């Protein structure tokens, strides 16, 4: 049975309505068609899924067509699971082409991206068999991902910016993905390398390995904005999110998955998993922002806007806007920080909603780092005469210079 | 009209004199012929210029020939602008071959490099059309660069060591260069990637992207000295200058453009734009030397000879010879530094020309970091008993060990 | 003369015994057959040796066969030198095939790896001439390596884990290896690049250079364990040793040769040459562990198990199990460290064999870093109120979280 041809846009919409009205139908919160790389030894293992287009809480009409295009080839789509993954075959493509007919001539550039995918697959199918290289995945809930295709779809949602950082459920993703050797962007099973090591090495055909990891690199899947720069592909993991205008320098920098920037940020340090850095901030050379599982007791760290983390500084607490952490120092949850009565008043003024302990008779009031978390306009420094870590009201405005880097 | 054939060296020199005596002629301060990579979507955009040979205040005879070879094909060379860029065509090559005749058989190895370029182009032109792939650029002044070719020529001047660091005008270079994706050294327009993303991904032909940046990497254009080592190409940007014997390790190191070394230096940290490091110095693992726009108030930092920057230290002031900055500490312009009367006398002795504040009755004299800038033989340390940052007279001689790295 | 065919296993063993009983015979402590890359200009220079299999104090029977297979082709094996290297020719392969006959059908997977090498060479020799691409190397003593093949064999011994870290003599290795440009894992002579620079650049055929170094990268030669991850190939040098389960992140991390891990370790910092890190330890983002020639006075640093080096910390002394070095601080041999009487008692309890200076009447006892070297359960911190570097009894248990990275 084939999906019928849509005559025009109205007819297409009627078809979508018809599909969506079937019993048990659920609109997928996300879906997409991927080209997959399979295991060399075990082709049942999906090593990588490359999505030309991902949909995240959008394009429910296309989703309906894809579901019906599967059903029309005899596939029973299971709406009761959190996700559904299936092979993309020629008949599926034909069905989708039929349904998309009114849009075929409009699908160019930024318009009708899902239709463009189907058109490209139809074109490919005219000259070669669609082997087991293409997979379609639907997510009906943001539950723990069960398949590599679902993990990749979620990483795409983060890296394309369609889903905000920290909003996607990736629990268990490491258990779902294979650890593989990456050679020119292609994943190779380590066992396959071992099996062929002797012959490949003797023949001079041993592949060049760029990394061994479960995750691919951001730049192997994502095209950044025109004003975004990533000076070394190894520095940004797939699943990171970089706001346009962000620059990732090559020194000690790194952006892990589910971490990144929400504005133009100069990054020369480490943005660990779960960390979010705001517009105009500057992560200095070698600066470290700790992640949920590296010293923050599970509290994700957000850095506000126009905040400067000095070279080789370490931050384990959230910071507000216009803060400065001086070069070389570490401010952690448990760090005792001295604040003079005068500075405390200024800090309180800049943070009217904050409940801050009052100054007594002593010259310095002491806070734990965590008590100052998220405040604006704080300058953390170590007094170089007496070694005390102090917080004062930051005076300096932090500006990124677009010229230098 | 063709440029006439030179009969011998004397005839060649006469020809050069003739060319140079034309009205309005200016000797270019720099020139070179480049192979260019053009935009995939917009071929008018020059994305990269690769120079086999660059000339910087030298080889004025070859420059004259190149100018005349252009003029003889009807091109009007504008001497009034700061730079002049033009396509290299077959006729231009023929003209230059004619003029270079006395040198054609002598142009090998290190001799007559510009003639070698013309010979190679002549050879290429015999089997293929010189499309729009070759460009010649002349700089008549070291003004703000106006074209990508001029920017590249200047970066080459720095990276080949023909122009000393900080002597080349690169103002506005970032505005002239395109931000592109680099795939195996080839620049790709981001818009082109976007246009072909769906089809390339579905066909498994999406290119491997190494970086997204306006600048290429040093090693894509420059052959280092036999005893120079760069353990990772991403760590040195085009426009950096590395003196023979310099080693760039892969950990947290980075050398930006218009920055580098003037002697053999072991680099495991960051040499920011505008920073110059002297012979025998050691930039420890993760050490940061701040650049003009990252915390030095626009003062470029020079590091002298045989100076050691400890692991994870940060330096924001210039340092003289034989200094030590202890691991993990930061010395910035505003850092208050305590010096004992005894040590101050020793420091003064090592720096006879420095005007240093005198010790009074107190045990310690305090300086701002900037007041100690550029002094020799200073050891910066943080007293681990009382937290004070102190300067003493450095005793340790710093030697690089050629065996280890 | 050809080596005779072995009839069965007993016959093979008799043959081995016969070979080993020859006068002057020495069992090699290590041996292997490599495919070599030779200089483009000078083919006598070995630029790289790729071993499909290395033997380190093992497989003496195969060694005997290889020695006899050489001798049977008229080669005089010099047992008096510390190493012997020779070309592998077709006749050698035939001889070895004869001797290995009883094992030819058993040599698959992990069994009889040396026989697999010979079988593969025999197969290759059937269709092409074995030019000068294959070399066999025997080490009779662990003396200073004299040939690139011997250096590579030793690096393999370390990186495959067959030889423990710090047990292999690599003195002079830097003098034996050539500094070359690496392009897709292939070594290129710098002089060759220079000779062809003009033509290759003009033709658009200039090779992509990944690094310039004497050493290749670990991942170009070694297949890591299934649960080992190396997120960037540039971060691990050949000759490093990574215990299964180790993860090398891409930020500021680096593992030099003759350095590495003896258990699953999370590495986001630098493990310098000669450093060994124990199971369950965590080398935080940007943390530096100093090597024998970078600040430790030649004392190699070992880090125990379950020890945490905080982000951007620096360690110049050996540490025991369950230690913590706080983020951003440096503990070096000469660092003065304050310990309270109470904490000193706890530290002494955790280190019953250590001879520690006793507390007197003062509140704090002061130690030099070196005096605390190798102790268990110490927490190094800088008091943020008075700047004092202190050691207390570490309370926190350090666990690596397998989920995050």
PDB file of C-alpha atoms in Angstrom, chain A residues 214-349:
ATOM      1  CA  UNK A 214      32.113   7.667  22.221  1.00  0.00           C
ATOM      2  CA  UNK A 215      31.265  11.149  21.000  1.00  0.00           C
ATOM      3  CA  UNK A 216      32.172  12.717  17.665  1.00  0.00           C
ATOM      4  CA  UNK A 217      33.266  16.295  17.332  1.00  0.00           C
ATOM      5  CA  UNK A 218      30.947  19.255  16.987  1.00  0.00           C
ATOM      6  CA  UNK A 219      32.432  20.317  13.645  1.00  0.00           C
ATOM      7  CA  UNK A 220      31.819  16.899  12.106  1.00  0.00           C
ATOM      8  CA  UNK A 221      28.087  17.541  12.359  1.00  0.00           C
ATOM      9  CA  UNK A 222      27.386  21.228  12.892  1.00  0.00           C
ATOM     10  CA  UNK A 223      28.010  24.272  10.697  1.00  0.00           C
ATOM     11  CA  UNK A 224      28.625  27.193  13.035  1.00  0.00           C
ATOM     12  CA  UNK A 225      27.377  30.734  12.519  1.00  0.00           C
ATOM     13  CA  UNK A 226      29.366  33.000  10.225  1.00  0.00           C
ATOM     14  CA  UNK A 227      30.925  34.857  13.129  1.00  0.00           C
ATOM     15  CA  UNK A 228      31.679  31.833  15.292  1.00  0.00           C
ATOM     16  CA  UNK A 229      35.237  30.539  15.338  1.00  0.00           C
ATOM     17  CA  UNK A 230      36.566  27.200  16.525  1.00  0.00           C
ATOM     18  CA  UNK A 231      40.313  27.158  16.038  1.00  0.00           C
ATOM     19  CA  UNK A 232      40.662  23.443  16.635  1.00  0.00           C
ATOM     20  CA  UNK A 233      37.973  20.848  16.042  1.00  0.00           C
ATOM     21  CA  UNK A 234      39.104  18.703  18.991  1.00  0.00           C
ATOM     22  CA  UNK A 235      38.146  21.511  21.379  1.00  0.00           C
ATOM     23  CA  UNK A 236      34.378  21.228  21.047  1.00  0.00           C
ATOM     24  CA  UNK A 237      32.500  18.000  21.606  1.00  0.00           C
ATOM     25  CA  UNK A 238      29.276  17.193  19.820  1.00  0.00           C
ATOM     26  CA  UNK A 239      26.444  18.245  22.120  1.00  0.00           C
ATOM     27  CA  UNK A 240      28.047  21.569  22.997  1.00  0.00           C
ATOM     28  CA  UNK A 241      26.170  24.743  22.116  1.00  0.00           C
ATOM     29  CA  UNK A 242      27.969  27.847  20.862  1.00  0.00           C
ATOM     30  CA  UNK A 243      26.081  31.084  20.474  1.00  0.00           C
ATOM     31  CA  UNK A 244      26.968  33.050  17.307  1.00  0.00           C
ATOM     32  CA  UNK A 245      30.047  35.179  17.851  1.00  0.00           C
ATOM     33  CA  UNK A 246      31.679  32.751  20.231  1.00  0.00           C
ATOM     34  CA  UNK A 247      35.379  32.090  19.655  1.00  0.00           C
ATOM     35  CA  UNK A 248      37.124  28.945  20.871  1.00  0.00           C
ATOM     36  CA  UNK A 249      40.894  29.396  20.950  1.00  0.00           C
ATOM     37  CA  UNK A 250      43.221  26.380  20.768  1.00  0.00           C
ATOM     38  CA  UNK A 251      45.376  26.662  23.921  1.00  0.00           C
ATOM     39  CA  UNK A 252      43.825  25.017  26.948  1.00  0.00           C
ATOM     40  CA  UNK A 253      40.221  25.450  25.900  1.00  0.00           C
ATOM     41  CA  UNK A 254      37.507  22.837  25.754  1.00  0.00           C
ATOM     42  CA  UNK A 255      33.726  22.782  25.596  1.00  0.00           C
ATOM     43  CA  UNK A 256      32.085  19.557  26.660  1.00  0.00           C
ATOM     44  CA  UNK A 257      28.623  18.338  25.606  1.00  0.00           C
ATOM     45  CA  UNK A 258      25.604  19.986  27.262  1.00  0.00           C
ATOM     46  CA  UNK A 259      27.714  23.062  27.918  1.00  0.00           C
ATOM     47  CA  UNK A 260      28.462  26.262  26.071  1.00  0.00           C
ATOM     48  CA  UNK A 261      27.538  29.875  25.569  1.00  0.00           C
ATOM     49  CA  UNK A 262      24.339  31.927  25.359  1.00  0.00           C
ATOM     50  CA  UNK A 263      25.992  34.955  23.760  1.00  0.00           C
ATOM     51  CA  UNK A 264      29.244  35.915  22.072  1.00  0.00           C
ATOM     52  CA  UNK A 265      31.984  34.675  24.395  1.00  0.00           C
ATOM     53  CA  UNK A 266      35.760  34.518  24.047  1.00  0.00           C
ATOM     54  CA  UNK A 267      36.825  31.084  25.250  1.00  0.00           C
ATOM     55  CA  UNK A 268      40.439  30.228  26.035  1.00  0.00           C
ATOM     56  CA  UNK A 269      39.610  27.922  28.945  1.00  0.00           C
ATOM     57  CA  UNK A 270      37.432  24.987  29.902  1.00  0.00           C
ATOM     58  CA  UNK A 271      33.649  24.925  29.900  1.00  0.00           C
ATOM     59  CA  UNK A 272      32.849  21.621  31.577  1.00  0.00           C
ATOM     60  CA  UNK A 273      29.699  19.623  31.053  1.00  0.00           C
ATOM     61  CA  UNK A 274      26.603  21.505  32.340  1.00  0.00           C
ATOM     62  CA  UNK A 275      28.305  24.921  32.398  1.00  0.00           C
ATOM     63  CA  UNK A 276      26.641  27.871  30.657  1.00  0.00           C
ATOM     64  CA  UNK A 277      28.453  31.163  29.976  1.00  0.00           C
ATOM     65  CA  UNK A 278      26.662  34.402  29.158  1.00  0.00           C
ATOM     66  CA  UNK A 279      27.080  37.104  26.565  1.00  0.00           C
ATOM     67  CA  UNK A 280      30.252  39.162  26.520  1.00  0.00           C
ATOM     68  CA  UNK A 281      32.011  37.081  29.115  1.00  0.00           C
ATOM     69  CA  UNK A 282      35.621  36.079  28.709  1.00  0.00           C
ATOM     70  CA  UNK A 283      36.941  32.686  29.766  1.00  0.00           C
ATOM     71  CA  UNK A 284      40.638  33.492  30.046  1.00  0.00           C
ATOM     72  CA  UNK A 285      43.536  31.309  28.941  1.00  0.00           C
ATOM     73  CA  UNK A 286      43.488  28.070  30.925  1.00  0.00           C
ATOM     74  CA  UNK A 287      40.581  29.153  33.140  1.00  0.00           C
ATOM     75  CA  UNK A 288      38.535  26.198  34.407  1.00  0.00           C
ATOM     76  CA  UNK A 289      34.824  26.253  35.088  1.00  0.00           C
ATOM     77  CA  UNK A 290      33.967  23.134  37.041  1.00  0.00           C
ATOM     78  CA  UNK A 291      31.219  20.790  35.906  1.00  0.00           C
ATOM     79  CA  UNK A 292      28.547  18.972  37.872  1.00  0.00           C
ATOM     80  CA  UNK A 293      30.750  16.016  38.578  1.00  0.00           C
ATOM     81  CA  UNK A 294      34.076  17.721  39.094  1.00  0.00           C
ATOM     82  CA  UNK A 295      33.906  19.605  42.357  1.00  0.00           C
ATOM     83  CA  UNK A 296      30.599  21.451  42.445  1.00  0.00           C
ATOM     84  CA  UNK A 297      28.573  18.908  44.426  1.00  0.00           C
ATOM     85  CA  UNK A 298      26.275  18.512  41.481  1.00  0.00           C
ATOM     86  CA  UNK A 299      25.380  22.210  41.232  1.00  0.00           C
ATOM     87  CA  UNK A 300      25.679  23.302  37.616  1.00  0.00           C
ATOM     88  CA  UNK A 301      27.638  26.519  37.192  1.00  0.00           C
ATOM     89  CA  UNK A 302      26.265  29.446  35.220  1.00  0.00           C
ATOM     90  CA  UNK A 303      28.427  32.442  34.417  1.00  0.00           C
ATOM     91  CA  UNK A 304      26.571  35.713  33.768  1.00  0.00           C
ATOM     92  CA  UNK A 305      27.234  38.392  31.197  1.00  0.00           C
ATOM     93  CA  UNK A 306      30.379  40.491  30.845  1.00  0.00           C
ATOM     94  CA  UNK A 307      32.187  38.472  33.437  1.00  0.00           C
ATOM     95  CA  UNK A 308      35.928  37.892  33.220  1.00  0.00           C
ATOM     96  CA  UNK A 309      37.601  34.708  34.337  1.00  0.00           C
ATOM     97  CA  UNK A 310      41.302  35.531  34.474  1.00  0.00           C
ATOM     98  CA  UNK A 311      43.985  33.332  32.974  1.00  0.00           C
ATOM     99  CA  UNK A 312      44.398  30.038  34.868  1.00  0.00           C
ATOM    100  CA  UNK A 313      41.637  30.897  37.333  1.00  0.00           C
ATOM    101  CA  UNK A 314      39.256  28.212  38.598  1.00  0.00           C
ATOM    102  CA  UNK A 315      35.565  28.775  39.255  1.00  0.00           C
ATOM    103  CA  UNK A 316      33.429  26.273  41.126  1.00  0.00           C
ATOM    104  CA  UNK A 317      30.472  28.534  41.925  1.00  0.00           C
ATOM    105  CA  UNK A 318      27.961  30.328  39.690  1.00  0.00           C
ATOM    106  CA  UNK A 319      28.781  33.960  38.989  1.00  0.00           C
ATOM    107  CA  UNK A 320      26.516  36.835  38.037  1.00  0.00           C
ATOM    108  CA  UNK A 321      27.146  39.667  35.579  1.00  0.00           C
ATOM    109  CA  UNK A 322      30.182  41.907  35.549  1.00  0.00           C
ATOM    110  CA  UNK A 323      32.280  39.775  37.860  1.00  0.00           C
ATOM    111  CA  UNK A 324      36.029  39.295  37.786  1.00  0.00           C
ATOM    112  CA  UNK A 325      37.972  36.304  39.029  1.00  0.00           C
ATOM    113  CA  UNK A 326      41.621  37.303  39.086  1.00  0.00           C
ATOM    114  CA  UNK A 327      44.201  35.369  37.118  1.00  0.00           C
ATOM    115  CA  UNK A 328      45.600  32.294  38.834  1.00  0.00           C
ATOM    116  CA  UNK A 329      43.147  32.069  41.717  1.00  0.00           C
ATOM    117  CA  UNK A 330      40.471  29.518  42.572  1.00  0.00           C
ATOM    118  CA  UNK A 331      37.042  30.285  43.979  1.00  0.00           C
ATOM    119  CA  UNK A 332      35.240  27.150  45.101  1.00  0.00           C
ATOM    120  CA  UNK A 333      32.114  26.433  47.133  1.00  0.00           C
ATOM    121  CA  UNK A 334      34.070  26.107  50.365  1.00  0.00           C
ATOM    122  CA  UNK A 335      36.585  28.907  49.839  1.00  0.00           C
ATOM    123  CA  UNK A 336      36.474  31.392  52.725  1.00  0.00           C
ATOM    124  CA  UNK A 337      36.236  34.895  51.268  1.00  0.00           C
ATOM    125  CA  UNK A 338      36.812  38.090  53.221  1.00  0.00           C
ATOM    126  CA  UNK A 339      34.687  41.156  52.473  1.00  0.00           C
ATOM    127  CA  UNK A 340      35.185  44.531  54.118  1.00  0.00           C
ATOM    128  CA  UNK A 341      32.161  46.333  55.490  1.00  0.00           C
ATOM    129  CA  UNK A 342      32.453  49.038  52.849  1.00  0.00           C
ATOM    130  CA  UNK A 343      32.664  46.595  49.975  1.00  0.00           C
ATOM    131  CA  UNK A 344      29.866  44.501  51.430  1.00  0.00           C
ATOM    132  CA  UNK A 345      27.582  47.504  51.300  1.00  0.00           C
ATOM    133  CA  UNK A 346      28.456  48.097  47.664  1.00  0.00           C
ATOM    134  CA  UNK A 347      27.919  44.454  46.803  1.00  0.00           C
ATOM    135  CA  UNK A 348      24.562  44.461  48.568  1.00  0.00           C
ATOM    136  CA  UNK A 349      23.555  47.533  46.598  1.00  0.00           C
TER     137      UNK A 349
END
